[in-house]
PDB file of C-alpha atoms in Angstrom:
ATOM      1  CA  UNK W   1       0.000   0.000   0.000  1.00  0.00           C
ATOM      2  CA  UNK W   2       1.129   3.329  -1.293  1.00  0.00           C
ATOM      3  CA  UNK W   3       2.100   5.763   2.277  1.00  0.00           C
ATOM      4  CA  UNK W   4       0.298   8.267   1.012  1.00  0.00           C
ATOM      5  CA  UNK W   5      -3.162   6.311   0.753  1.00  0.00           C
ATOM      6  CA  UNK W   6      -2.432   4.887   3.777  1.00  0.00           C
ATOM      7  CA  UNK W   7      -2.273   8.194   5.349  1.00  0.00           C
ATOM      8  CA  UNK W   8      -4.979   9.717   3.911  1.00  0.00           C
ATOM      9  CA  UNK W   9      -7.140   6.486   4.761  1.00  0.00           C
ATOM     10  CA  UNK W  10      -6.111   7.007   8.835  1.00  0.00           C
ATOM     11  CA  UNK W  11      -7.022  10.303   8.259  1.00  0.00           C
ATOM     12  CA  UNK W  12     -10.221   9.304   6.668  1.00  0.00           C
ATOM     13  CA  UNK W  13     -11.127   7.066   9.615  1.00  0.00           C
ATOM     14  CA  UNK W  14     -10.117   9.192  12.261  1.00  0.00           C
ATOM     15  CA  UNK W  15     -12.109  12.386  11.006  1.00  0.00           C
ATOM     16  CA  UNK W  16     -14.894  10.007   9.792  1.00  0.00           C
ATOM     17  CA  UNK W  17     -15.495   8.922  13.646  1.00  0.00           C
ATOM     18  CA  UNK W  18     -15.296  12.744  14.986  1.00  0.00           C
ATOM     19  CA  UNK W  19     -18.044  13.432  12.629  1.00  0.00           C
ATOM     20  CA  UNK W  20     -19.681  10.585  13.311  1.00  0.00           C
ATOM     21  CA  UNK W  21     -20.041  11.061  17.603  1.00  0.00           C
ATOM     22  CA  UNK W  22     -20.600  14.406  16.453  1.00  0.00           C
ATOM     23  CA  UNK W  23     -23.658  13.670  14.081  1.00  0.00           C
ATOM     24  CA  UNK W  24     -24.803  10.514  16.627  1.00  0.00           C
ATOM     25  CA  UNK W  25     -24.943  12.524  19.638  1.00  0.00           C
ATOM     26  CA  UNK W  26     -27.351  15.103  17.681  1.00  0.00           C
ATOM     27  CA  UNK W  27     -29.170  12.289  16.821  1.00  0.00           C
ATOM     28  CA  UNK W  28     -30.016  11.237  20.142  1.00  0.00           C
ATOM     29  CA  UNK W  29     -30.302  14.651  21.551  1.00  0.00           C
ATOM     30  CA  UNK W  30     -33.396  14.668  18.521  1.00  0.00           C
ATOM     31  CA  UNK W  31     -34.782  11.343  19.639  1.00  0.00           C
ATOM     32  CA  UNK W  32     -34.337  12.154  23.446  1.00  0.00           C
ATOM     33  CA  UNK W  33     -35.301  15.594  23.477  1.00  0.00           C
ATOM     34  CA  UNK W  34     -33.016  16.382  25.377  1.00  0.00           C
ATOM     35  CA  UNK W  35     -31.743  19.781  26.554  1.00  0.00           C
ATOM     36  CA  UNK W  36     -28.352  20.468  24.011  1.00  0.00           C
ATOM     37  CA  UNK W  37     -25.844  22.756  25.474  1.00  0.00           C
ATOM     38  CA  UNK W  38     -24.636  25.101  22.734  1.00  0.00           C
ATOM     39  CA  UNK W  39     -20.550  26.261  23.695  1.00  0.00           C
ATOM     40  CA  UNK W  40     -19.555  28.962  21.915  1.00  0.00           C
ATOM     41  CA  UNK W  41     -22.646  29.900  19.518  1.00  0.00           C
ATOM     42  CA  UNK W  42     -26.647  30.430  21.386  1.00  0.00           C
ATOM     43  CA  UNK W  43     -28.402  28.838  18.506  1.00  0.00           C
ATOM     44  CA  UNK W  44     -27.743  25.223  19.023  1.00  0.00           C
ATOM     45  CA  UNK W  45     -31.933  24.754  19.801  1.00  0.00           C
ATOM     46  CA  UNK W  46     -32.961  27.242  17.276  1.00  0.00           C
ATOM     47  CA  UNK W  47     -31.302  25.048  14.246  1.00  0.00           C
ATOM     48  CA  UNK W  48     -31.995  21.811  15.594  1.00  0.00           C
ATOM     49  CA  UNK W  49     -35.456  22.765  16.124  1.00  0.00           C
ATOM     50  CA  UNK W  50     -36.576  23.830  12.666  1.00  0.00           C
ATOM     51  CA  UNK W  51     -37.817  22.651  10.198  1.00  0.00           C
ATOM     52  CA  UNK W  52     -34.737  22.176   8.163  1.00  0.00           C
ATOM     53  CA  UNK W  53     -33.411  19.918  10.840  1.00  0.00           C
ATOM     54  CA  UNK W  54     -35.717  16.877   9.081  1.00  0.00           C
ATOM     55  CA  UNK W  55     -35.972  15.614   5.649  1.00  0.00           C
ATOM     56  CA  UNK W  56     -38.895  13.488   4.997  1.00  0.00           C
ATOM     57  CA  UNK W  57     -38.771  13.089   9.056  1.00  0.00           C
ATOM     58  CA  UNK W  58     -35.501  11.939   8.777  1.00  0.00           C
ATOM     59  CA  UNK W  59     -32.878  14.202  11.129  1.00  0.00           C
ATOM     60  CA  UNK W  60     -30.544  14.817   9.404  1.00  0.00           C
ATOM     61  CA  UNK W  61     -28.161  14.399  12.359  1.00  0.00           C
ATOM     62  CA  UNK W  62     -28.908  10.795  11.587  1.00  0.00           C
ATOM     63  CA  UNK W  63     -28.228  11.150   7.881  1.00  0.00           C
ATOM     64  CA  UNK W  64     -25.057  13.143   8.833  1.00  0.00           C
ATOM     65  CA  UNK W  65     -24.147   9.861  11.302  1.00  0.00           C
ATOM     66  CA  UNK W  66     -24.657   7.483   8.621  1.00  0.00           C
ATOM     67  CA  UNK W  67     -22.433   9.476   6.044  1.00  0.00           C
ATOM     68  CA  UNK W  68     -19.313   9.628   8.315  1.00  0.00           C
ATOM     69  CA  UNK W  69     -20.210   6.074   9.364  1.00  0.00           C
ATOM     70  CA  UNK W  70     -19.659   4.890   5.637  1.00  0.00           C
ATOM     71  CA  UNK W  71     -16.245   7.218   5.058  1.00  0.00           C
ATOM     72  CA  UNK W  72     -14.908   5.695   8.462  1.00  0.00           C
ATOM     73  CA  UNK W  73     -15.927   1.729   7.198  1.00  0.00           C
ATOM     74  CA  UNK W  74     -15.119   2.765   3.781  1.00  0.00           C
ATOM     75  CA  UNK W  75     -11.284   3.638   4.660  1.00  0.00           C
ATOM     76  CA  UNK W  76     -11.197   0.623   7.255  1.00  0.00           C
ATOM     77  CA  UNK W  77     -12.047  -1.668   4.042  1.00  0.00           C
ATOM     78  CA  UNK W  78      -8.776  -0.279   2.139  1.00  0.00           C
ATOM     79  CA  UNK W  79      -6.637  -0.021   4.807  1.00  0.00           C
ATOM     80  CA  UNK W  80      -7.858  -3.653   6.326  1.00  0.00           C
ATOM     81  CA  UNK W  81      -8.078  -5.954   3.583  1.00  0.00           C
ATOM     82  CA  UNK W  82      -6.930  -3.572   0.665  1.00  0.00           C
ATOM     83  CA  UNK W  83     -10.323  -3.153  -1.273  1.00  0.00           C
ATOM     84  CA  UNK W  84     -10.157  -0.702  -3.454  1.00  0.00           C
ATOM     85  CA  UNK W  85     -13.563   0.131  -4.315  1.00  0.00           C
ATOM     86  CA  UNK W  86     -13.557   1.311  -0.809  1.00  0.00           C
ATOM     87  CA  UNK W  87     -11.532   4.713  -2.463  1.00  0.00           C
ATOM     88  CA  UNK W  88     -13.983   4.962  -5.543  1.00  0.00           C
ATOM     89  CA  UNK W  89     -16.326   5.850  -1.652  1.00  0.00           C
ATOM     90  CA  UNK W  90     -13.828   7.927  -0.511  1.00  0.00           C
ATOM     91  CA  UNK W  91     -13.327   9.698  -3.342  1.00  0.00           C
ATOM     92  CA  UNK W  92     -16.563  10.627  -4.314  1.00  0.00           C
ATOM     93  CA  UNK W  93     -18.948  10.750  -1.349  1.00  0.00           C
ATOM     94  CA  UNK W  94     -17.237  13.648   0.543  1.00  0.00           C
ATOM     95  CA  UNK W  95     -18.235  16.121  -2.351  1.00  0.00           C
ATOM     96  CA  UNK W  96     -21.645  15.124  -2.303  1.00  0.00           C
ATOM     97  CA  UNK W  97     -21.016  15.794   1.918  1.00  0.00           C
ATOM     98  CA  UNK W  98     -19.634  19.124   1.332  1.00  0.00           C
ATOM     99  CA  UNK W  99     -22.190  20.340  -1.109  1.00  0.00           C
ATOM    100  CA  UNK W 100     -24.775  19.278   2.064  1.00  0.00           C
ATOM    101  CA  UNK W 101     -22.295  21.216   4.341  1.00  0.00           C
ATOM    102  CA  UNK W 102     -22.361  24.632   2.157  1.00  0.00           C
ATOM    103  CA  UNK W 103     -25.947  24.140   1.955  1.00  0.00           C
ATOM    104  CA  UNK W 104     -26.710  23.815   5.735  1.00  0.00           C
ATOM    105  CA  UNK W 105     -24.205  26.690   6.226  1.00  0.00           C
ATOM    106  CA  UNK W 106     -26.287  28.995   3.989  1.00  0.00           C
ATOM    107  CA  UNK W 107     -29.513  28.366   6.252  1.00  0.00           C
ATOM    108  CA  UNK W 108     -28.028  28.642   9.565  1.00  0.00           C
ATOM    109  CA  UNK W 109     -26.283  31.804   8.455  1.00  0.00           C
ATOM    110  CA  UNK W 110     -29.132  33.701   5.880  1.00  0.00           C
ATOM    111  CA  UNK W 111     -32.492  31.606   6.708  1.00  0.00           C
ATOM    112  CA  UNK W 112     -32.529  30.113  10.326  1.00  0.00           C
ATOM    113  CA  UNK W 113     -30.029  33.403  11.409  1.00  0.00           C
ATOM    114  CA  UNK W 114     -28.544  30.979  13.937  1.00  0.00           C
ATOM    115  CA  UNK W 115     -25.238  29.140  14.601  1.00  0.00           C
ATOM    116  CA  UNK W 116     -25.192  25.559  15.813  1.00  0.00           C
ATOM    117  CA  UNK W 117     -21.460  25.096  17.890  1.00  0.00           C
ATOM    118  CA  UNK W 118     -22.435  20.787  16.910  1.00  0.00           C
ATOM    119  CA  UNK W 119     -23.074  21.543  12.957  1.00  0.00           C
ATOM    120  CA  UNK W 120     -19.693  24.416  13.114  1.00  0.00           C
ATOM    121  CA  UNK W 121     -17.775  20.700  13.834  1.00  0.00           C
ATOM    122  CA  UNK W 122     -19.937  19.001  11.365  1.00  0.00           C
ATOM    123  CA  UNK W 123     -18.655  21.654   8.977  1.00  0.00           C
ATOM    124  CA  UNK W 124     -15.097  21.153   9.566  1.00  0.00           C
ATOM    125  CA  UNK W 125     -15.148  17.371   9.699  1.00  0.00           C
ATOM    126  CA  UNK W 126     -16.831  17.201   6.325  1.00  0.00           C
ATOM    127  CA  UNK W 127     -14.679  20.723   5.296  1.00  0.00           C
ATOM    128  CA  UNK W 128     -11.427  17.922   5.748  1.00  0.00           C
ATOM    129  CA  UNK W 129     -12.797  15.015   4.222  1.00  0.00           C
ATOM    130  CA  UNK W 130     -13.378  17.198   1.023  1.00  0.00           C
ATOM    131  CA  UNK W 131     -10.028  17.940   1.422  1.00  0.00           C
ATOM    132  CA  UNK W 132      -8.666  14.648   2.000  1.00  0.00           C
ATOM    133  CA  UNK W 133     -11.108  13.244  -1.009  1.00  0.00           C
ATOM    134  CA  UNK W 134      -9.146  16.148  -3.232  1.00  0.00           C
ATOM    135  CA  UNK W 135      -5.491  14.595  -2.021  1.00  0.00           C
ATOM    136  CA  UNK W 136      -6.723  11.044  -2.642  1.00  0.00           C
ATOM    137  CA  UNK W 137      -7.344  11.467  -6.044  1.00  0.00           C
ATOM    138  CA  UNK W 138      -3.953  13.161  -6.482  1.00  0.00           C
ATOM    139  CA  UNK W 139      -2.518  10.891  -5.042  1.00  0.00           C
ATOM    140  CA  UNK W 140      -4.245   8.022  -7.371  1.00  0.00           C
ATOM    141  CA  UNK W 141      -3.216  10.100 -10.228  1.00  0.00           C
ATOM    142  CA  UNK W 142       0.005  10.176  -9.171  1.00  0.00           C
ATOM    143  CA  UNK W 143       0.285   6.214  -8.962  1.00  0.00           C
ATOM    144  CA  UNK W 144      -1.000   6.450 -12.353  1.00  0.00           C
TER     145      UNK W 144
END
């Protein structure tokens, strides 16, 4: 296995499970209805609360969990037993994660006009695996 791929899959597995504890504990905190502290920001409630916090009652904290879930498998397949339709995953799924990312930025920032300090590390977790999905396929260019 090539160091670099190997790297970038660690990478891929450690910022996959951030995201996911991040997404899963929103999750809960939706099915629990539970009170969710909000550090740094005030508008934890506010976003999680409305109505663009569900799609077709689906949270999408849980869709969120699910997506890291699959990058953090996805990168254990390579670097585990080496299979390498596991990157075709890697490579392609975090755009489809950032485009949700810039999207649920937009709303908390111009629609909801609230912050969520949970979806800011959402952001950033999905902000690197876009950027780690760009060095993988240089990378795999490079082996080329």
């Amino acid at each position: 296995m090539n160091k670099n791929l190997k790297l970038i899959s660690i990478l891929f597995v450690v910022i996959g499970f951030v995201g996911f504890v991040d997404a899963a504990y929103l999750a809960v905190q939706h099915y629990t209805t539970g009170i969710l502290p909000c550090y740094v920001f005030t508008g934890c409630d506010k976003v999680i609360s409305s109505s663009y916090a569900v799609i077709l009652g689906i949270p999408v904290s849980l869709i969120g969990a699910i997506y890291y879930l699959a990058i953090a498998i996805s990168a254990l397949l390579y670097i585990d037993v080496g299979y390498k339709k596991a990157l075709n995953v890697l490579k392609n799924l975090p755009i489809a994660g950032f485009l949700a990312t810039l999207w649920f930025l937009f709303l908390q920032i111009f629609i909801i006009r609230a912050i969520c300090f949970y979806c800011m590390i959402s952001a950033v977790t999905s902000s690197l695996l876009f950027i780690l999905a760009i060095w993988l396929r240089g990378t795999q260019e490079e082996m080329r």
